[in-house]
Amino acid sequence: MELSYFAIVIGAVFVNNVVLAQFLGICPFLGVSSKVETSLGMGAAVTFVMAIASVVAWLLQTYLLVPFGIEYMQTIVFILVIAALVQMVEIILKKVSPALYQALGIFLPLITTNCAVLGVAILMIQKEFSLLQGVVYSVSSALGFALALVLFAGIRERLDFEEVPAAFRGVPIALVTAGILAMAFMGFSGLV
């Protein structure tokens, strides 16, 4: 049975959110989510990289790795593709928005090793999606990543104005909040 595009979108954004359900990409999720503006920038960068990486990964898998019987090279090839795309995003951001480039800091080059980007590329192949389904899945997963990042950043910004017990300030309250947000997204699991 082939999945509809609507089911792919809802499943990737809400039900199987890469951060909140599959726990991929936790490093940038916790590291860049202190401000909504920075989270939007990271979400856009990840969306761009994931969308292009999915197309290139599908093409390489279909027309290079499988025909030559070198599927075992999949992870290395996909990482190289993602690294090249991240370099391109880094160069573009440095020229277009130096402030966002500075705000993202070390987390921008770390998109290369963001397991969410690599995980989505591999999952797209494992689910045997067509090229269009793969692109829809990748973009939806990236939008789910961005949604989780922005929601978490908004909550963290609000927490700055609340009285939090001393033992929970900083990382502890961030982890508790992330856990509660993940449990909230579990409510979507009955949709697809």
CSV table of C-alpha atoms in Angstrom, one decimal:
chain,number,residue,atom,x,y,z
A,1,MET,CA,0.0,0.0,0.0
A,2,GLU,CA,1.4,3.4,-1.0
A,3,LEU,CA,1.2,6.2,1.5
A,4,SER,CA,-0.6,9.4,0.5
A,5,TYR,CA,1.4,12.6,0.5
A,6,PHE,CA,-0.8,13.9,3.3
A,7,ALA,CA,0.0,10.9,5.5
A,8,ILE,CA,3.7,11.4,4.8
A,9,VAL,CA,3.5,15.0,5.8
A,10,ILE,CA,1.4,14.5,9.0
A,11,GLY,CA,3.5,11.5,10.0
A,12,ALA,CA,6.8,13.3,9.5
A,13,VAL,CA,5.9,16.6,11.2
A,14,PHE,CA,3.8,15.4,14.1
A,15,VAL,CA,3.7,11.6,14.6
A,16,ASN,CA,7.3,10.6,13.9
A,17,ASN,CA,8.9,14.0,14.6
A,18,VAL,CA,12.7,13.4,14.2
A,19,VAL,CA,13.5,15.2,17.4
A,20,LEU,CA,10.6,14.5,19.7
A,21,ALA,CA,9.7,10.9,18.6
A,22,GLN,CA,12.9,9.5,17.1
A,23,PHE,CA,15.3,11.6,19.2
A,24,LEU,CA,17.6,12.5,16.2
A,25,GLY,CA,19.2,15.9,16.2
A,26,ILE,CA,19.1,16.5,19.9
A,27,CYS,CA,22.4,18.5,19.9
A,28,PRO,CA,21.2,21.5,17.8
A,29,PHE,CA,17.7,21.1,19.5
A,30,LEU,CA,19.2,21.9,22.9
A,31,GLY,CA,22.1,24.1,21.7
A,32,VAL,CA,20.3,26.5,19.3
A,33,SER,CA,16.9,26.7,21.0
A,34,SER,CA,17.5,29.6,23.4
A,35,LYS,CA,16.0,32.2,21.1
A,36,VAL,CA,13.2,31.8,18.6
A,37,GLU,CA,15.0,33.9,15.9
A,38,THR,CA,18.0,31.6,16.0
A,39,SER,CA,15.8,28.6,15.9
A,40,LEU,CA,14.0,29.8,12.8
A,41,GLY,CA,17.4,30.3,11.1
A,42,MET,CA,18.6,26.8,12.1
A,43,GLY,CA,15.2,25.3,11.0
A,44,ALA,CA,15.5,27.0,7.6
A,45,ALA,CA,19.1,25.9,7.1
A,46,VAL,CA,18.2,22.3,8.1
A,47,THR,CA,15.2,22.3,5.8
A,48,PHE,CA,17.3,23.5,2.9
A,49,VAL,CA,20.0,20.9,3.5
A,50,MET,CA,17.5,18.1,4.1
A,51,ALA,CA,15.6,18.8,1.0
A,52,ILE,CA,18.6,19.0,-1.3
A,53,ALA,CA,20.3,16.1,0.4
A,54,SER,CA,17.2,13.9,-0.1
A,55,VAL,CA,17.2,14.5,-3.8
A,56,VAL,CA,20.9,13.9,-4.2
A,57,ALA,CA,20.9,10.8,-1.8
A,58,TRP,CA,18.0,9.2,-3.7
A,59,LEU,CA,19.7,9.8,-7.1
A,60,LEU,CA,23.0,8.5,-5.8
A,61,GLN,CA,21.3,5.4,-4.3
A,62,THR,CA,19.3,4.7,-7.3
A,63,TYR,CA,21.8,5.3,-10.1
A,64,LEU,CA,25.2,4.7,-8.5
A,65,LEU,CA,25.2,2.7,-5.3
A,66,VAL,CA,22.6,0.0,-6.2
A,67,PRO,CA,23.7,-0.6,-9.9
A,68,PHE,CA,27.3,-1.0,-8.8
A,69,GLY,CA,26.5,-3.1,-5.8
A,70,ILE,CA,28.1,-0.7,-3.3
A,71,GLU,CA,25.1,0.0,-1.0
A,72,TYR,CA,27.5,-0.5,1.9
A,73,MET,CA,29.0,2.9,1.0
A,74,GLN,CA,25.6,4.6,1.6
A,75,THR,CA,26.5,6.2,5.0
A,76,ILE,CA,29.8,7.6,3.8
A,77,VAL,CA,28.4,8.9,0.5
A,78,PHE,CA,25.5,10.6,2.2
A,79,ILE,CA,27.7,12.2,4.8
A,80,LEU,CA,29.9,13.7,2.0
A,81,VAL,CA,26.8,15.0,0.3
A,82,ILE,CA,25.5,16.6,3.5
A,83,ALA,CA,28.9,18.1,4.3
A,84,ALA,CA,29.1,19.7,0.8
A,85,LEU,CA,25.6,21.1,1.2
A,86,VAL,CA,26.3,22.5,4.7
A,87,GLN,CA,29.4,24.3,3.3
A,88,MET,CA,27.2,25.9,0.7
A,89,VAL,CA,24.7,27.0,3.3
A,90,GLU,CA,27.5,28.4,5.5
A,91,ILE,CA,28.9,30.4,2.6
A,92,ILE,CA,25.5,31.8,1.6
A,93,LEU,CA,24.6,32.6,5.2
A,94,LYS,CA,27.9,34.4,5.8
A,95,LYS,CA,27.2,36.7,2.8
A,96,VAL,CA,23.4,37.1,3.2
A,97,SER,CA,22.9,37.2,7.0
A,98,PRO,CA,26.1,37.7,9.0
A,99,ALA,CA,24.1,38.2,12.2
A,100,LEU,CA,22.4,34.8,11.8
A,101,TYR,CA,25.7,33.2,10.8
A,102,GLN,CA,27.2,34.4,14.1
A,103,ALA,CA,24.2,33.4,16.1
A,104,LEU,CA,24.2,29.9,14.8
A,105,GLY,CA,27.9,29.7,15.6
A,106,ILE,CA,29.4,26.2,15.8
A,107,PHE,CA,25.9,24.6,15.3
A,108,LEU,CA,25.9,25.5,11.6
A,109,PRO,CA,28.8,23.3,10.6
A,110,LEU,CA,27.5,20.7,13.0
A,111,ILE,CA,24.5,20.2,10.6
A,112,THR,CA,27.0,18.0,8.8
A,113,THR,CA,27.0,15.6,11.7
A,114,ASN,CA,23.4,16.2,12.6
A,115,CYS,CA,22.0,12.7,12.8
A,116,ALA,CA,18.6,14.0,11.9
A,117,VAL,CA,19.7,15.0,8.4
A,118,LEU,CA,21.6,11.7,7.8
A,119,GLY,CA,18.8,9.7,9.5
A,120,VAL,CA,16.1,11.1,7.2
A,121,ALA,CA,18.2,10.4,4.1
A,122,ILE,CA,18.7,6.8,5.2
A,123,LEU,CA,15.1,6.4,6.3
A,124,MET,CA,13.8,7.7,3.0
A,125,ILE,CA,15.8,5.0,1.2
A,126,GLN,CA,14.8,2.3,3.7
A,127,LYS,CA,11.1,3.1,3.3
A,128,GLU,CA,11.6,2.7,-0.5
A,129,PHE,CA,10.0,6.1,-1.3
A,130,SER,CA,9.9,7.4,-4.8
A,131,LEU,CA,11.9,10.6,-5.5
A,132,LEU,CA,8.8,12.8,-4.9
A,133,GLN,CA,7.7,10.9,-1.8
A,134,GLY,CA,11.3,11.2,-0.5
A,135,VAL,CA,11.4,14.9,-1.0
A,136,VAL,CA,8.0,15.3,0.7
A,137,TYR,CA,9.2,13.2,3.6
A,138,SER,CA,12.5,15.0,3.9
A,139,VAL,CA,10.9,18.5,3.8
A,140,SER,CA,8.2,17.5,6.2
A,141,SER,CA,10.8,16.0,8.6
A,142,ALA,CA,12.8,19.2,8.4
A,143,LEU,CA,9.6,21.3,9.1
A,144,GLY,CA,8.9,19.0,12.0
A,145,PHE,CA,12.4,19.6,13.3
A,146,ALA,CA,12.0,23.4,12.8
A,147,LEU,CA,8.6,23.3,14.6
A,148,ALA,CA,10.0,21.4,17.6
A,149,LEU,CA,13.0,23.8,17.7
A,150,VAL,CA,10.8,27.0,17.5
A,151,LEU,CA,8.3,25.7,20.1
A,152,PHE,CA,11.1,24.7,22.4
A,153,ALA,CA,12.8,28.1,22.0
A,154,GLY,CA,9.5,29.9,22.7
A,155,ILE,CA,9.0,27.9,25.9
A,156,ARG,CA,12.6,28.5,26.9
A,157,GLU,CA,12.2,32.3,26.3
A,158,ARG,CA,9.1,32.3,28.5
A,159,LEU,CA,11.0,30.3,31.2
A,160,ASP,CA,13.5,33.2,31.5
A,161,PHE,CA,10.7,35.3,33.0
A,162,GLU,CA,9.5,32.7,35.4
A,163,GLU,CA,10.8,31.8,38.9
A,164,VAL,CA,12.5,28.5,38.5
A,165,PRO,CA,14.0,26.8,41.6
A,166,ALA,CA,17.8,27.1,41.7
A,167,ALA,CA,18.4,23.4,41.2
A,168,PHE,CA,16.4,23.4,38.0
A,169,ARG,CA,17.8,26.6,36.3
A,170,GLY,CA,19.6,26.2,33.0
A,171,VAL,CA,20.0,22.7,31.5
A,172,PRO,CA,17.8,20.8,34.0
A,173,ILE,CA,14.7,22.8,33.2
A,174,ALA,CA,15.5,22.7,29.5
A,175,LEU,CA,15.6,18.8,29.7
A,176,VAL,CA,12.4,18.6,31.7
A,177,THR,CA,10.7,21.0,29.2
A,178,ALA,CA,12.0,19.0,26.2
A,179,GLY,CA,10.6,15.8,27.8
A,180,ILE,CA,7.2,17.4,28.4
A,181,LEU,CA,7.2,18.7,24.8
A,182,ALA,CA,8.0,15.2,23.5
A,183,MET,CA,5.2,13.7,25.6
A,184,ALA,CA,2.8,16.3,24.2
A,185,PHE,CA,3.7,15.2,20.6
A,186,MET,CA,2.9,11.6,21.5
A,187,GLY,CA,-0.7,12.7,21.5
A,188,PHE,CA,-0.4,12.9,17.7
A,189,SER,CA,0.5,9.2,17.4
A,190,GLY,CA,-3.1,8.2,16.8
A,191,LEU,CA,-3.4,10.3,13.7
A,192,VAL,CA,-1.6,8.1,11.1
